[in-house]
PDB file of C-alpha atoms in Angstrom:
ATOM      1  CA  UNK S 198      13.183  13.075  -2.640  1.00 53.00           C
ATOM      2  CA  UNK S 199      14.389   9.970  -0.887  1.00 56.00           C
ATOM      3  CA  UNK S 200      12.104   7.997   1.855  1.00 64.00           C
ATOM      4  CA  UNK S 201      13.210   4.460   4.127  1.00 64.00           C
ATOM      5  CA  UNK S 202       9.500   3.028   3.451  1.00 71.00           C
ATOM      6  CA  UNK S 203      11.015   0.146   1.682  1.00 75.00           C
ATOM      7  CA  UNK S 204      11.324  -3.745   1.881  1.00 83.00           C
ATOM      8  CA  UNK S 205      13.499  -4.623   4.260  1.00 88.00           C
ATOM      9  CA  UNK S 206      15.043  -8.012   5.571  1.00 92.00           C
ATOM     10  CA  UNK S 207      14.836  -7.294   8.722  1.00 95.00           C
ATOM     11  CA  UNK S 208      18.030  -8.917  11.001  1.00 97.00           C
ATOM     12  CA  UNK S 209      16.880  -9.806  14.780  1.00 97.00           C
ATOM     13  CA  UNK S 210      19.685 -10.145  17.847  1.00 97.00           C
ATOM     14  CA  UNK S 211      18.593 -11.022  21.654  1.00 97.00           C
ATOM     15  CA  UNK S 212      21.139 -10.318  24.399  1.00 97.00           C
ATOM     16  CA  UNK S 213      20.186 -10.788  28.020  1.00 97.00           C
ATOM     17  CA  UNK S 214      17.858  -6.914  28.760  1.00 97.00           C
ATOM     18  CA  UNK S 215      17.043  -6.402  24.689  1.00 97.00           C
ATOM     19  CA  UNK S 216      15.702  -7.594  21.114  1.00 98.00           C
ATOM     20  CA  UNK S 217      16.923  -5.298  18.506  1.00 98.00           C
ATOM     21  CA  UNK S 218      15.870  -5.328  14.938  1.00 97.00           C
ATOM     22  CA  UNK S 219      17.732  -4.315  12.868  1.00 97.00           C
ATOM     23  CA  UNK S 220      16.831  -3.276   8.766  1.00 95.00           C
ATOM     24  CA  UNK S 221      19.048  -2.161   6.107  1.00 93.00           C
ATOM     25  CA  UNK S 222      17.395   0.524   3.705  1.00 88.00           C
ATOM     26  CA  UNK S 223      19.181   1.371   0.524  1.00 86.00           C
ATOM     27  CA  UNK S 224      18.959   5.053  -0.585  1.00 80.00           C
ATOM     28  CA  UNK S 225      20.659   5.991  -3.749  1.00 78.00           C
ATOM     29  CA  UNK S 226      23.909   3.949  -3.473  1.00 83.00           C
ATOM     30  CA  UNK S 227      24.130   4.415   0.331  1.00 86.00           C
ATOM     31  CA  UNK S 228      22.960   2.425   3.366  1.00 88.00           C
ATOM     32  CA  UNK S 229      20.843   3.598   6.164  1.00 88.00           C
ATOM     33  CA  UNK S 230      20.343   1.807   9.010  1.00 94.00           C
ATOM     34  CA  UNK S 231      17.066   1.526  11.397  1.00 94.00           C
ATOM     35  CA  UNK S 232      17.579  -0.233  14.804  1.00 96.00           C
ATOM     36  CA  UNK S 233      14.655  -0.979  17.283  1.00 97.00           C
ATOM     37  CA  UNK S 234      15.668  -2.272  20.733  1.00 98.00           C
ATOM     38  CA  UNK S 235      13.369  -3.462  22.985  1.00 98.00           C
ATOM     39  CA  UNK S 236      14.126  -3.834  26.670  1.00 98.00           C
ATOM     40  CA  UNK S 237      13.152  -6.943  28.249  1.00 97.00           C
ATOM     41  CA  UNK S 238      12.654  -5.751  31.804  1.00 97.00           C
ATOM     42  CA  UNK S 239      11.711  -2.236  31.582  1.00 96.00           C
ATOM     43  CA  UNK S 240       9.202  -0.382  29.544  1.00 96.00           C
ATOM     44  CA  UNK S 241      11.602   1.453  27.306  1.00 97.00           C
ATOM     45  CA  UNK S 242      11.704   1.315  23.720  1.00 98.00           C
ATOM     46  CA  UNK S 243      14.477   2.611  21.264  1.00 98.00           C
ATOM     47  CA  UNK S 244      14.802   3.881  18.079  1.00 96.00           C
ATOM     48  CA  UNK S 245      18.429   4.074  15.925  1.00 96.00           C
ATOM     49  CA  UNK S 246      18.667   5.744  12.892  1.00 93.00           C
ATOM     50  CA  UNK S 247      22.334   5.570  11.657  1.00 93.00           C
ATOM     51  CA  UNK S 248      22.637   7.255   8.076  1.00 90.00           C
ATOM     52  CA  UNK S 249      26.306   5.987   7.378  1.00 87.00           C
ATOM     53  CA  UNK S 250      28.325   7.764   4.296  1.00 83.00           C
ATOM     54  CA  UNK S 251      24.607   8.969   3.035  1.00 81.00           C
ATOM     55  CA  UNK S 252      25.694  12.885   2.211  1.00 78.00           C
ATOM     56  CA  UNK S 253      23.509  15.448   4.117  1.00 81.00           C
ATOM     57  CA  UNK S 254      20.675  16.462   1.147  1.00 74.00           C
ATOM     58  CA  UNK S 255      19.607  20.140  -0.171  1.00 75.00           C
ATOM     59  CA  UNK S 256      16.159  19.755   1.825  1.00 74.00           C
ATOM     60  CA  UNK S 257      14.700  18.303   5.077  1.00 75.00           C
ATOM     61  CA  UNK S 258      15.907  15.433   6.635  1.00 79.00           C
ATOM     62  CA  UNK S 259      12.962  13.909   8.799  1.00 78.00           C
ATOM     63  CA  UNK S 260      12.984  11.027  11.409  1.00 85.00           C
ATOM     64  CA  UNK S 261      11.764   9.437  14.215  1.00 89.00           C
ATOM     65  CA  UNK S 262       8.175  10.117  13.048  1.00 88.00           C
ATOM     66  CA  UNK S 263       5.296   8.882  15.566  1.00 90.00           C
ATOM     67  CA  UNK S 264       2.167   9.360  15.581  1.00 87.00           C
ATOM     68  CA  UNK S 265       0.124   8.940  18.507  1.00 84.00           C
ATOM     69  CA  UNK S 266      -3.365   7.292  19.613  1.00 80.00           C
ATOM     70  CA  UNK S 267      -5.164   9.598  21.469  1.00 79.00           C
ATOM     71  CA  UNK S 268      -8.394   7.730  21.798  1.00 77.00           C
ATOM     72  CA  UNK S 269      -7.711   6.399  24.964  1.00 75.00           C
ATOM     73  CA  UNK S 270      -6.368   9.693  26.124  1.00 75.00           C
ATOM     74  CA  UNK S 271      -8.964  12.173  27.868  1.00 73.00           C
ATOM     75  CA  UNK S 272      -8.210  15.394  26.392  1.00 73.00           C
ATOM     76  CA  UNK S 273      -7.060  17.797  26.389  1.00 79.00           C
ATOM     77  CA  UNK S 274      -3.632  16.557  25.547  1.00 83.00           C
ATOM     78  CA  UNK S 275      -0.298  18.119  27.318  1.00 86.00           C
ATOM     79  CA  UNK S 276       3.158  18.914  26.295  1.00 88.00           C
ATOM     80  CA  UNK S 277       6.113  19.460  28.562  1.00 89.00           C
ATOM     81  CA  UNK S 278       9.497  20.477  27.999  1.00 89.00           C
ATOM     82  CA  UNK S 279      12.655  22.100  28.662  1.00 88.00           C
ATOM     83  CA  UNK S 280      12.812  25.725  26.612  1.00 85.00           C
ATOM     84  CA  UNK S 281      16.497  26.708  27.509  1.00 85.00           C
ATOM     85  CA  UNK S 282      15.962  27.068  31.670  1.00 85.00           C
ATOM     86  CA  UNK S 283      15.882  24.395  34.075  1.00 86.00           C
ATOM     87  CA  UNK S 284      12.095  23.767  34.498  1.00 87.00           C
ATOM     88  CA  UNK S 285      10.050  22.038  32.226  1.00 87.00           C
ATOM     89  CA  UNK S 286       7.694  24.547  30.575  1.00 87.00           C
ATOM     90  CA  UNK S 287       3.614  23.342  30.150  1.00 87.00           C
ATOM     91  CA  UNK S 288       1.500  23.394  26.831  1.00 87.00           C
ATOM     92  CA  UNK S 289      -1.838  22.414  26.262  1.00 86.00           C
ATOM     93  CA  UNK S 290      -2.673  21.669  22.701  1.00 84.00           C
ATOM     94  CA  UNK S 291      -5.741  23.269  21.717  1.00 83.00           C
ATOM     95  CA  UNK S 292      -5.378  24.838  18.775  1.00 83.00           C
ATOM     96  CA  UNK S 293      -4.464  22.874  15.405  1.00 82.00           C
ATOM     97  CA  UNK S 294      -1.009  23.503  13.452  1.00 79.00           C
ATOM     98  CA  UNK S 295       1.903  21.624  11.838  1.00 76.00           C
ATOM     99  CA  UNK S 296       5.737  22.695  12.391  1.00 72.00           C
ATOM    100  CA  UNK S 297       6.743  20.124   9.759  1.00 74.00           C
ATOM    101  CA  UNK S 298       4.281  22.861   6.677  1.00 69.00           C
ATOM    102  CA  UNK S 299       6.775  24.412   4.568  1.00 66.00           C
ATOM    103  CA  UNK S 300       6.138  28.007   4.377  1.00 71.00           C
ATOM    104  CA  UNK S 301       7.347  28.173   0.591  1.00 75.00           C
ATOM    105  CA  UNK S 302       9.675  26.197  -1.829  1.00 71.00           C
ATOM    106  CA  UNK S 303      12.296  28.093  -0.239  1.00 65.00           C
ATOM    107  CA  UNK S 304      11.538  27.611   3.248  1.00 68.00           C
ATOM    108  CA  UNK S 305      10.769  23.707   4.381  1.00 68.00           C
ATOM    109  CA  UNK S 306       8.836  24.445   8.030  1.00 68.00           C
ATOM    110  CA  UNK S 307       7.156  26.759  10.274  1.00 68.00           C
ATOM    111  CA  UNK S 308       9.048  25.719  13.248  1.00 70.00           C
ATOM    112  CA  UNK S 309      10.059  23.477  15.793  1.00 72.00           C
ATOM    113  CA  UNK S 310      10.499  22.857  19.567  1.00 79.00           C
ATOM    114  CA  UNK S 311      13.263  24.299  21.347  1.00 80.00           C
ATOM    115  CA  UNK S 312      13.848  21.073  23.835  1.00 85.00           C
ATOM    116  CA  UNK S 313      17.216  21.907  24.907  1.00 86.00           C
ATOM    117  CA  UNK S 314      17.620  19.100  27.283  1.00 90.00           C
ATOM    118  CA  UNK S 315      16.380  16.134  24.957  1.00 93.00           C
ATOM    119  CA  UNK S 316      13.420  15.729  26.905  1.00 93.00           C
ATOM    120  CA  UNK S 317       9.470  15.529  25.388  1.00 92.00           C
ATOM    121  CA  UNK S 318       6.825  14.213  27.821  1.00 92.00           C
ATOM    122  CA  UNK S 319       3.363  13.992  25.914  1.00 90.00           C
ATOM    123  CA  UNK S 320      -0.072  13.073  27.299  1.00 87.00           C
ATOM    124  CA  UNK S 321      -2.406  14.042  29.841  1.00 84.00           C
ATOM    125  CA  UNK S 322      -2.088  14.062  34.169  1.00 80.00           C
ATOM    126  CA  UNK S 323      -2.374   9.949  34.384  1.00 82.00           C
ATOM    127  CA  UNK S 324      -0.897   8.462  30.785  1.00 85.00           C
ATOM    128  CA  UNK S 325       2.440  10.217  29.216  1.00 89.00           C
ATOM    129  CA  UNK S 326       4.702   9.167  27.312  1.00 91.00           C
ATOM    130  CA  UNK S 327       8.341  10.273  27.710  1.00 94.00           C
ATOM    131  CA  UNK S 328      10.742  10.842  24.674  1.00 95.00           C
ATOM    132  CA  UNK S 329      14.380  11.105  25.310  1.00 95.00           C
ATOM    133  CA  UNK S 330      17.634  11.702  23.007  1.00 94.00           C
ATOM    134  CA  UNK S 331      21.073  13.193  23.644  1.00 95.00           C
ATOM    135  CA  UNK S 332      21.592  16.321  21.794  1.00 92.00           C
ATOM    136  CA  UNK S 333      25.253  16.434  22.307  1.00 93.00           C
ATOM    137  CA  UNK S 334      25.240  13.149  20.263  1.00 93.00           C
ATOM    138  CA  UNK S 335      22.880  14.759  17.657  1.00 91.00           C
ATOM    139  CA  UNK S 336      20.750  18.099  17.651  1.00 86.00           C
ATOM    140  CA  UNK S 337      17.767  16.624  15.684  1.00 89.00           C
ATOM    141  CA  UNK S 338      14.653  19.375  16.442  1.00 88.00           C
ATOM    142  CA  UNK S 339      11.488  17.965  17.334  1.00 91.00           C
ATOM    143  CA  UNK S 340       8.422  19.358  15.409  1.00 88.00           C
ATOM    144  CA  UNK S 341       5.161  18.991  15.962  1.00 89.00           C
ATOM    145  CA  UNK S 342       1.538  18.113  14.542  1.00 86.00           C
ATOM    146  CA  UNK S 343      -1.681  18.552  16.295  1.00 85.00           C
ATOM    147  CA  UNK S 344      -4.585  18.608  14.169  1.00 84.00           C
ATOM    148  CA  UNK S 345      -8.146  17.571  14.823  1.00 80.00           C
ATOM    149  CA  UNK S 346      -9.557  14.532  12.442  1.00 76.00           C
ATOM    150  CA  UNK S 347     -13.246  13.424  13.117  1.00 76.00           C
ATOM    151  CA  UNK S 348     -13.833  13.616  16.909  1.00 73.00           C
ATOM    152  CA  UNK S 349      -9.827  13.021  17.672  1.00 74.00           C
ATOM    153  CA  UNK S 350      -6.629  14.602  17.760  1.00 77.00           C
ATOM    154  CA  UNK S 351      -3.985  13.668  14.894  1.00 84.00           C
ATOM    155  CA  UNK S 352      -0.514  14.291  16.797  1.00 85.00           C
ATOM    156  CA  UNK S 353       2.544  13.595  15.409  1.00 88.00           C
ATOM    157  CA  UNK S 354       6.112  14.332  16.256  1.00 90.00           C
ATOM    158  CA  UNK S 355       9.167  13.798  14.327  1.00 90.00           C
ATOM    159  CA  UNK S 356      12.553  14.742  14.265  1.00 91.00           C
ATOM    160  CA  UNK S 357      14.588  17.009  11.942  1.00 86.00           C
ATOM    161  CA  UNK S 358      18.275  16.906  11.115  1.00 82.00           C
ATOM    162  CA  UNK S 359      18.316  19.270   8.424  1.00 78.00           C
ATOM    163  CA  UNK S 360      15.570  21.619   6.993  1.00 73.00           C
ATOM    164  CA  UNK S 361      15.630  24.500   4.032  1.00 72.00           C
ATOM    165  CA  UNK S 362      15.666  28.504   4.151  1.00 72.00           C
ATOM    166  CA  UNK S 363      17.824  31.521   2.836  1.00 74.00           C
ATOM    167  CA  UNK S 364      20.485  30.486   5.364  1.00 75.00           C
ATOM    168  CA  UNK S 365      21.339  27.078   4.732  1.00 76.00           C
ATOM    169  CA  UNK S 366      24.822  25.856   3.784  1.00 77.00           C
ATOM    170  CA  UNK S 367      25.985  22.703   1.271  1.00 77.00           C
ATOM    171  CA  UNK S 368      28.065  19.939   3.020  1.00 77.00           C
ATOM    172  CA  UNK S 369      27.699  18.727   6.772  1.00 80.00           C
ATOM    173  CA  UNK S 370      27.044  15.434   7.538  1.00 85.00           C
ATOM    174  CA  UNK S 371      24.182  13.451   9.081  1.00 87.00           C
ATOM    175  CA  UNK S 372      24.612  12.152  12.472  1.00 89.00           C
ATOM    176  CA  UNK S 373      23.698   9.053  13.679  1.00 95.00           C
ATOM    177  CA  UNK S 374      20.482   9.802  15.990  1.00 94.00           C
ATOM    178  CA  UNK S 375      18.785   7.718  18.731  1.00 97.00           C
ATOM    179  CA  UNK S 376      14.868   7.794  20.761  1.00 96.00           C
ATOM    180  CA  UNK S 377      14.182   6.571  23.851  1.00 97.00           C
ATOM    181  CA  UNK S 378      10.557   6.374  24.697  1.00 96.00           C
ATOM    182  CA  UNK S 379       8.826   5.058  27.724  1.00 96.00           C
ATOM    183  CA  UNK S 380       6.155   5.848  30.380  1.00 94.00           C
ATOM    184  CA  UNK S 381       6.712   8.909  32.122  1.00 91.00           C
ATOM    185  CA  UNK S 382       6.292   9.369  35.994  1.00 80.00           C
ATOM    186  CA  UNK S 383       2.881  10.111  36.570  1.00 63.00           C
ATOM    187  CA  UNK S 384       3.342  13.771  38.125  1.00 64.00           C
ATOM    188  CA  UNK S 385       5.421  14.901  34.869  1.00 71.00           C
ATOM    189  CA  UNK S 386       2.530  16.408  33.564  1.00 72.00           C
ATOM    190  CA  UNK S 387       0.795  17.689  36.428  1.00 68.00           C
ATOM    191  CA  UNK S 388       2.497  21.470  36.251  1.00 57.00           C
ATOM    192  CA  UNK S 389      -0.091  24.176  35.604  1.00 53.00           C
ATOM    193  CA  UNK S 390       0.221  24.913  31.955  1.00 49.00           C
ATOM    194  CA  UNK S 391       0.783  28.334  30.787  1.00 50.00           C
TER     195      UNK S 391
END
């Protein structure tokens, strides 16, 4: 088991829209690189995750994980996304449960989000937040958290380039993987949900 929470140096450029930091994380002879840009004149933040020559592992492969505040955030909270059509399809999350549970040692999660446009608004009706990726560039599969600690929601999503079951195949290679996030337009969220 391999994880990027190390000491890093961390490298920072400025251009004229961005600051991007940059860190180096070393992971059993290989580098992987974490990039954060942050635009200067829009509220748009991005996240780079380019795994270079490190070999695609026999288990999960897990990035991009946020968790979210939802203390300022009158519940209930709402998810929104694209299912395989061209509308956006509404959830509210109620109930607790965690895509990212393995089911057995043979079997590393429950299951995932379809998102087949590389859109994931989160919130409620007046504060969401919009997360964006290309999945011609890399199919990473969101999965989700929702459960309830004390009197708030714990929500987490993170992204998946490889997980385990009776199916999976040896080889492949990890693709470099990048997530925008930023406000979303206010009426994103305001859909009936089913």
């Amino acid at each position: 088991r391999f994880t990027d929470l190390e000491w890093v140096t961390p490298q920072f450029e400025e251009d004229a829209s961005s600051v991007r930091i940059r860190a180096d994380v070393h992971l059993d002879g290989h580098v992987f690189t974490k990039i954060i840009t942050i635009a200067k004149y829009t509220e748009e933040v991005t996240l780079a995750y380019l795994p270079g020559t490190l070999p695609r592992p026999v288990g999960a492969v897990r990035m991009a994980i946020l968790t979210f505040n939802t203390a300022q955030l009158s519940p209930p909270l709402h998810l929104a996304f694209q299912n395989g059509g061209a509308l956006f399809e509404h959830f509210v999350l109620e109930s607790e449960f965690d895509h990212s549970q393995a089911v057995s040692a043979f079997v590393s999660s429950r299951c995932s989000l379809g998102t087949t446009s590389g859109k994931v608004v989160i919130g409620n009706p007046t504060h969401a937040l919009e997360l964006t990726w290309d999945p011609a560039q890399c199919a990473a599969i969101p999965m989700l958290v929702n459960r309830k600690s004390h009197k708030e929601n714990f929500v987490r999503i993170l992204f998946s380039q490889s997980e385990v079951d009776d199916t999976f195949k040896t080889g492949g290679k990890l693709l470099n993987f990048a997530l925008t996030l930023r406000p979303a337009p206010a009426a994103t969220l305001t859909a009936p949900p089913h």
